[in-house]
Coordinates of N, CA, C and O in Angstrom, one line a residue:
M1 N -12.9 1.4 -52.5 CA -13.2 0.4 -51.4 C -12.3 0.1 -50.5 O -12.8 0.0 -49.3
G2 N -11.2 0.0 -50.7 CA -10.0 -0.3 -50.0 C -9.7 0.7 -48.9 O -9.2 0.5 -47.9
R3 N -10.0 1.9 -49.3 CA -9.8 3.2 -48.6 C -11.0 3.1 -47.4 O -10.4 3.6 -46.3
W4 N -12.0 2.7 -47.9 CA -13.3 2.8 -46.6 C -12.8 1.6 -45.5 O -13.2 1.9 -44.3
V5 N -12.1 0.7 -46.1 CA -12.0 -0.3 -45.2 C -10.7 0.0 -44.1 O -10.8 -0.3 -43.0
V6 N -10.0 0.6 -44.7 CA -8.8 1.4 -43.9 C -9.3 2.5 -42.8 O -9.2 2.2 -41.7
I7 N -10.0 3.3 -43.4 CA -10.9 4.3 -42.5 C -11.8 3.5 -41.5 O -11.5 3.8 -40.1
F8 N -12.5 2.2 -41.7 CA -13.1 1.8 -40.7 C -12.4 1.3 -39.9 O -12.6 1.0 -38.4
V9 N -11.4 0.5 -40.1 CA -10.2 -0.2 -39.2 C -9.8 0.8 -38.2 O -9.6 0.5 -37.1
V10 N -9.3 2.0 -38.8 CA -8.7 3.1 -37.9 C -9.8 3.5 -36.9 O -9.3 3.7 -35.4
V11 N -10.7 4.0 -37.5 CA -11.9 4.5 -36.5 C -12.2 3.4 -35.2 O -12.5 3.5 -34.1
A12 N -12.3 2.1 -35.7 CA -12.7 1.0 -34.9 C -11.6 0.8 -33.9 O -11.9 0.3 -32.5
W13 N -10.2 1.0 -34.5 CA -9.1 0.8 -33.3 C -9.4 1.9 -32.3 O -9.0 1.7 -31.0
I14 N -9.6 3.3 -32.9 CA -9.5 4.3 -31.9 C -10.6 4.1 -31.1 O -10.7 4.5 -29.5
V15 N -11.8 3.9 -31.3 CA -13.2 3.5 -30.6 C -12.7 2.5 -29.5 O -13.2 2.8 -28.1
C16 N -12.2 1.3 -30.1 CA -11.8 0.3 -29.0 C -10.5 1.0 -27.8 O -10.6 0.6 -26.8
M17 N -9.8 1.5 -28.5 CA -8.5 2.3 -27.4 C -9.3 2.9 -26.1 O -9.1 2.8 -25.3
W18 N -10.1 4.0 -26.8 CA -11.2 4.8 -25.8 C -11.8 4.0 -24.7 O -11.9 4.2 -23.6
C19 N -12.3 3.0 -25.5 CA -13.3 2.0 -24.5 C -12.4 1.4 -23.4 O -12.7 1.3 -22.1
I20 N -11.0 0.8 -23.9 CA -10.2 0.4 -22.8 C -9.8 1.4 -22.0 O -9.8 1.1 -20.4
V21 N -9.4 2.5 -22.4 CA -9.1 3.5 -21.2 C -10.2 4.1 -20.3 O -9.9 4.0 -19.2
I22 N -11.3 4.3 -20.7 CA -12.5 4.6 -19.9 C -12.8 3.4 -19.1 O -13.1 3.3 -17.9
Y23 N -12.6 2.1 -19.4 CA -12.9 0.7 -18.6 C -11.8 0.7 -17.6 O -12.2 0.9 -16.1
A24 N -10.6 1.2 -17.9 CA -9.5 1.2 -16.9 C -9.7 2.0 -15.8 O -9.7 1.9 -14.5
L25 N -10.0 3.3 -16.0 CA -10.6 4.5 -15.3 C -11.6 4.2 -14.6 O -11.4 4.6 -13.0
V26 N -12.6 3.7 -14.8 CA -13.8 3.3 -14.0 C -13.6 2.3 -12.9 O -13.8 2.3 -11.7
K27 N -12.8 1.1 -13.5 CA -12.5 0.0 -12.5 C -11.4 0.4 -11.5 O -11.2 0.2 -10.4
G28 N -10.4 1.2 -12.0 CA -9.4 1.6 -11.1 C -9.6 2.7 -10.0 O -9.3 2.7 -8.9
W29 N -10.4 3.8 -10.6 CA -10.4 4.9 -9.8 C -11.9 5.1 -9.3 O -12.4 5.7 -8.5
G30 N -12.9 4.2 -9.7 CA -14.2 4.1 -9.5 C -14.4 3.8 -7.6 O -15.0 4.3 -7.0
P31 N -13.6 2.6 -7.2 CA -13.7 2.5 -5.9 C -13.2 3.6 -5.2 O -13.7 4.0 -3.9
Y32 N -12.0 4.2 -5.5 CA -11.5 5.3 -4.7 C -12.3 6.3 -4.4 O -12.6 7.1 -3.6
I33 N -13.1 7.0 -5.7 CA -13.9 7.8 -5.7 C -15.2 7.5 -4.9 O -15.7 8.4 -4.0
R34 N -15.8 6.6 -4.9 CA -16.8 6.1 -4.1 C -16.4 6.2 -2.7 O -17.4 6.6 -1.8
S35 N -15.3 5.5 -2.2 CA -15.1 5.8 -0.9 C -14.8 7.1 -0.3 O -15.0 7.7 0.8
R36 N -14.2 8.2 -1.2 CA -13.9 9.5 -0.7 C -15.3 10.1 -0.7 O -15.4 11.0 0.3
R37 N -16.2 9.8 -1.3 CA -17.4 10.4 -1.2 C -18.3 10.1 0.3 O -19.2 10.7 0.8
Q38 N -17.9 8.9 0.9 CA -18.4 8.6 2.2 C -17.9 9.4 3.4 O -16.7 9.9 3.1
K39 N -18.7 9.6 4.4 CA -18.1 10.2 5.6 C -17.3 9.4 6.3 O -17.3 8.1 6.5
P40 N -16.2 9.9 6.7 CA -15.0 9.3 7.6 C -15.8 8.5 8.9 O -16.6 9.2 9.4
R41 N -15.3 7.2 9.1 CA -15.9 6.7 10.2 C -15.0 6.3 11.4 O -13.9 6.1 11.0
S42 N -15.3 6.2 12.7 CA -14.4 6.0 13.5 C -15.1 5.0 14.6 O -16.2 4.8 14.8
I43 N -14.2 3.8 14.8 CA -14.9 2.5 15.7 C -13.6 2.0 16.3 O -12.6 2.1 15.9
R44 N -14.0 1.2 17.5 CA -13.3 0.6 18.3 C -12.6 -0.9 17.5 O -13.6 -1.4 17.0
A45 N -11.4 -0.8 17.7 CA -10.9 -2.0 16.8 C -9.8 -2.9 17.8 O -9.1 -2.0 18.5
Q46 N -9.5 -3.9 17.2 CA -8.2 -4.5 17.7 C -7.3 -5.3 16.7 O -8.1 -5.5 15.6
I47 N -6.2 -4.8 16.6 CA -5.3 -5.6 15.5 C -5.2 -7.0 16.0 O -4.5 -7.5 16.7
V48 N -5.6 -7.9 14.5 CA -5.4 -9.2 14.6 C -4.4 -10.0 13.7 O -4.3 -11.1 14.1
D49 N -4.2 -9.2 12.7 CA -3.0 -9.6 12.0 C -2.2 -8.7 11.2 O -2.7 -7.5 11.0
K50 N -1.0 -8.9 11.0 CA -0.2 -8.2 10.1 C 0.0 -8.7 8.8 O 0.9 -10.0 8.8
L51 N -0.3 -8.2 7.6 CA 0.0 -8.9 6.5 C 1.1 -8.1 5.5 O 1.0 -7.0 5.3
G52 N 2.4 -8.9 5.4 CA 3.0 -8.0 4.7 C 3.7 -8.9 3.5 O 4.1 -10.0 3.5
T53 N 3.7 -8.3 2.3 CA 4.4 -8.8 0.9 C 5.9 -8.6 1.0 O 6.0 -7.5 0.7
Q54 N 6.8 -9.6 1.0 CA 8.1 -9.2 0.7 C 8.7 -9.3 -0.8 O 8.1 -10.2 -1.3
D55 N 9.5 -8.5 -1.2 CA 10.1 -8.7 -2.7 C 11.3 -8.1 -2.5 O 11.7 -7.3 -1.5
I56 N 12.2 -8.3 -3.3 CA 13.6 -7.7 -3.5 C 13.5 -6.5 -4.2 O 13.0 -6.1 -5.1
D57 N 14.4 -5.7 -3.3 CA 14.6 -4.2 -3.7 C 15.7 -4.5 -4.8 O 16.8 -4.4 -4.5
P58 N 15.4 -3.8 -6.0 CA 16.3 -4.5 -7.1 C 17.7 -3.3 -7.0 O 18.6 -3.8 -7.4
L59 N 17.5 -2.0 -6.3 CA 18.6 -1.2 -6.1 C 19.5 -1.5 -4.9 O 20.9 -1.5 -5.2
E60 N 19.1 -2.0 -4.1 CA 19.9 -2.4 -2.9 C 20.1 -3.9 -2.7 O 20.8 -4.6 -1.6
M61 N 19.3 -4.8 -3.4 CA 19.4 -6.1 -3.5 C 19.3 -6.6 -2.1 O 20.0 -7.5 -1.7
R62 N 18.4 -6.6 -1.5 CA 17.9 -6.8 -0.2 C 16.2 -7.1 -0.2 O 15.5 -6.2 -0.7
M63 N 15.7 -7.8 0.8 CA 14.4 -8.0 1.1 C 13.4 -6.8 1.7 O 14.4 -6.0 2.5
E64 N 12.6 -6.4 1.3 CA 11.9 -5.3 2.0 C 10.3 -5.7 1.6 O 9.9 -6.3 0.6
Y65 N 9.6 -4.8 2.6 CA 8.1 -5.2 2.4 C 7.5 -4.3 1.3 O 7.8 -3.1 1.3
T66 N 6.9 -4.8 0.6 CA 6.0 -4.0 -0.7 C 4.6 -3.7 -0.3 O 4.3 -2.8 -0.9
R67 N 4.0 -4.5 0.3 CA 2.4 -4.5 0.8 C 2.5 -4.7 2.3 O 2.9 -5.6 2.8
K68 N 2.1 -3.3 3.0 CA 1.9 -3.6 4.6 C 0.2 -3.2 4.7 O -0.2 -2.1 4.6
A69 N -0.3 -4.2 5.2 CA -1.6 -4.2 5.6 C -1.9 -4.6 7.1 O -1.2 -5.6 7.4
L70 N -3.0 -4.1 7.7 CA -3.3 -4.7 8.9 C -4.8 -5.2 8.8 O -5.6 -4.5 7.9
V71 N -5.1 -6.1 9.6 CA -6.4 -6.7 9.7 C -6.9 -6.3 11.1 O -6.3 -6.5 12.1
F72 N -8.0 -5.5 11.2 CA -8.5 -5.0 12.2 C -10.0 -6.0 12.6 O -10.8 -6.0 11.8
A73 N -10.1 -6.3 13.9 CA -11.4 -6.9 14.4 C -12.4 -5.6 15.0 O -11.6 -5.2 15.9
C74 N -13.3 -5.4 14.3 CA -14.1 -4.0 14.7 C -15.1 -4.5 15.8 O -15.6 -5.7 15.8
E75 N -15.5 -3.6 16.6 CA -16.6 -4.0 17.4 C -17.8 -4.4 17.1 O -18.7 -4.9 17.7
D76 N -18.3 -3.9 15.7 CA -19.5 -4.6 15.1 C -19.3 -5.8 14.6 O -20.1 -6.3 14.0
G77 N -18.2 -6.7 14.7 CA -18.0 -8.0 14.3 C -17.4 -8.3 12.9 O -17.1 -9.2 12.6
E78 N -17.3 -7.2 12.4 CA -16.5 -7.2 11.0 C -15.0 -7.1 10.9 O -14.4 -6.5 11.9
H79 N -14.2 -8.0 10.3 CA -12.7 -7.8 10.0 C -12.7 -7.0 8.7 O -13.0 -7.3 7.8
R80 N -11.6 -6.0 9.2 CA -11.4 -5.0 8.1 C -9.9 -5.1 7.6 O -9.2 -5.1 8.6
E81 N -9.7 -5.1 6.4 CA -8.0 -4.8 6.1 C -7.8 -3.8 5.4 O -8.5 -3.3 4.3
F82 N -6.8 -2.8 5.9 CA -6.4 -1.8 5.2 C -4.9 -1.7 5.0 O -4.1 -2.3 5.9
E83 N -4.2 -1.2 3.9 CA -3.1 -1.0 3.7 C -2.8 0.3 4.5 O -3.4 1.0 4.4
V84 N -1.6 0.2 5.1 CA -1.2 1.4 6.0 C 0.2 1.8 5.6 O 0.8 1.4 5.1
H85 N 0.5 3.2 6.2 CA 1.8 3.6 5.9 C 2.9 3.0 6.9 O 2.5 2.3 7.9
D86 N 4.0 3.3 6.5 CA 5.3 2.8 7.1 C 5.2 3.2 8.5 O 5.6 2.3 9.5
D87 N 4.9 4.4 9.1 CA 4.9 4.8 10.5 C 3.9 4.2 11.2 O 4.2 3.7 12.2
V88 N 2.6 3.7 10.7 CA 1.8 3.0 11.5 C 2.4 1.5 11.5 O 2.4 0.8 12.5
W89 N 2.6 1.1 10.4 CA 3.3 -0.6 10.4 C 4.3 -0.8 11.1 O 4.6 -1.8 11.9
D90 N 5.1 0.2 11.4 CA 6.3 0.0 12.3 C 6.1 -0.2 13.7 O 6.9 -0.8 14.7
W91 N 5.1 0.7 14.1 CA 5.1 0.5 15.6 C 3.8 0.0 16.2 O 3.8 0.0 17.6
V92 N 2.9 -0.5 15.5 CA 1.7 -1.4 15.8 C 2.3 -3.0 16.1 O 3.2 -3.4 15.5
E93 N 1.5 -3.5 17.1 CA 1.7 -4.9 17.3 C 0.2 -5.5 17.2 O -0.6 -4.9 17.7
I94 N 0.4 -6.8 17.1 CA -1.1 -7.5 17.3 C -1.3 -7.7 18.3 O -0.7 -8.1 19.5
G95 N -2.7 -7.4 18.6 CA -3.2 -7.4 19.7 C -3.5 -6.0 20.4 O -4.3 -5.7 21.3
D96 N -2.9 -4.9 19.6 CA -3.2 -3.4 20.2 C -4.6 -3.2 20.0 O -5.2 -3.7 19.0
T97 N -5.2 -2.4 20.8 CA -6.6 -1.9 20.7 C -6.5 -0.4 20.5 O -5.6 0.2 20.9
G98 N -7.5 0.3 19.9 CA -7.6 1.5 19.9 C -8.7 2.0 18.9 O -9.7 1.2 18.8
E99 N -8.7 3.1 18.4 CA -9.6 3.6 17.6 C -9.2 3.6 16.0 O -8.2 4.4 15.7
L100 N -10.0 3.0 15.3 CA -9.7 2.8 13.8 C -10.5 4.0 13.2 O -11.6 4.1 13.3
V101 N -9.7 4.7 12.2 CA -10.6 6.0 11.6 C -10.4 5.5 10.2 O -9.2 5.5 9.6
Y102 N -11.5 5.1 9.4 CA -11.5 4.9 7.8 C -12.5 5.6 7.0 O -13.6 6.1 7.8
Q103 N -12.3 5.3 5.8 CA -13.5 6.3 5.0 C -13.7 5.3 3.8 O -12.7 5.2 2.8
G104 N -14.6 4.7 3.8 CA -14.9 3.4 2.8 C -13.8 2.5 2.9 O -13.9 1.6 3.8
H105 N -13.0 2.5 1.9 CA -12.1 1.4 1.8 C -10.7 1.9 2.1 O -9.4 1.3 1.8
I106 N -10.7 3.2 2.5 CA -9.3 3.8 2.6 C -9.1 3.9 4.3 O -10.0 4.5 5.0
F107 N -7.9 3.8 4.6 CA -7.3 3.9 6.0 C -7.0 5.3 6.3 O -6.5 6.0 5.3
I108 N -7.4 5.8 7.2 CA -7.2 7.4 7.6 C -6.1 7.5 8.9 O -5.0 7.9 8.6
A109 N -6.5 6.6 9.9 CA -5.8 6.9 11.2 C -5.9 5.5 12.2 O -6.9 4.9 11.9
W110 N -5.0 5.3 12.9 CA -5.1 4.5 14.1 C -4.5 5.2 15.3 O -3.6 5.5 15.2
H111 N -5.7 5.4 16.3 CA -5.1 5.7 17.6 C -5.2 4.7 18.6 O -6.3 4.5 19.1
A112 N -3.9 4.3 19.0 CA -3.9 3.2 19.9 C -4.1 3.7 21.2 O -3.8 4.7 21.6
D113 N -4.6 2.8 22.2 CA -4.7 2.8 23.5 C -3.3 3.1 24.4 O -3.3 3.9 24.9
R114 N -2.5 2.1 23.9 CA -1.2 2.2 24.4 C -0.2 3.6 23.8 O -0.5 4.0 22.7
P115 N 0.4 4.2 24.6 CA 1.2 5.3 23.9 C 2.2 5.0 23.2 O 2.9 3.8 23.2
R116 N 2.5 5.7 22.1 CA 3.5 5.6 20.9 C 4.6 6.1 21.5 O 4.9 7.3 21.6
W117 N 6.0 5.3 21.7 CA 7.1 5.9 22.1 C 7.9 6.1 21.0 O 8.7 5.1 20.3
D118 N 8.3 7.2 20.5 CA 9.1 7.4 19.3 C 10.6 7.5 19.9 O 11.0 8.5 20.8
P119 N 11.7 6.6 19.7 CA 12.8 6.6 20.0 C 13.6 8.0 20.0 O 14.3 8.4 20.7
D120 N 13.5 8.5 18.8 CA 14.1 9.7 18.6 C 13.7 10.9 19.3 O 14.5 11.7 19.9
K121 N 12.3 11.2 19.7 CA 11.9 12.2 20.5 C 12.2 11.9 21.9 O 12.6 12.8 22.6
M122 N 12.3 10.6 22.4 CA 12.7 10.2 23.8 C 14.1 10.7 23.9 O 14.5 11.2 24.8
L123 N 15.2 10.4 22.9 CA 16.5 10.4 23.1 C 16.6 12.2 23.2 O 17.3 12.7 24.0
R124 N 16.0 12.9 22.2 CA 16.1 14.5 22.6 C 15.6 14.9 23.7 O 16.0 15.9 24.4
R125 N 14.4 14.4 24.2 CA 14.0 14.8 25.7 C 15.0 14.5 26.7 O 15.0 15.2 27.6
L126 N 15.9 13.3 26.7 CA 16.5 12.9 27.7 C 17.9 13.7 27.3 O 18.7 14.1 28.5
M127 N 18.4 14.0 26.3 CA 19.5 14.9 26.2 C 19.1 16.5 26.5 O 20.2 17.0 26.6
R128 N 18.0 16.9 26.6 CA 18.0 18.4 26.9 C 18.6 18.7 28.3 O 19.0 19.8 28.3
G129 N 18.3 17.8 29.1 CA 18.7 18.4 30.4 C 18.7 17.3 31.4 O 19.0 17.3 32.5

């Protein structure tokens, strides 16, 4: 009798752990997979806010942004918030207009109306001759 109880508890524990793993995968990867199945969309938009969450870098003991998100006011009246890459975050300003490219809930690109001036490229161009 005691042997069957141990087997039942072990099997119940294994089933429970697998349910937790499957639930985590569905909740974590589900929105990403649904977004990837959609077609990329391109829409005119304006940047209305830069949302950054700061935290301390434990290695260098200085403040840094851990989450970088932009809020876009799109021409269809929607406000969309996307986490963006460092290169986009660093050179955009609130009020910039341009073309937002996204796929579901995933940010793909931002093509600003104003030209992007990269200081390194500008210095190389000036130093050429």
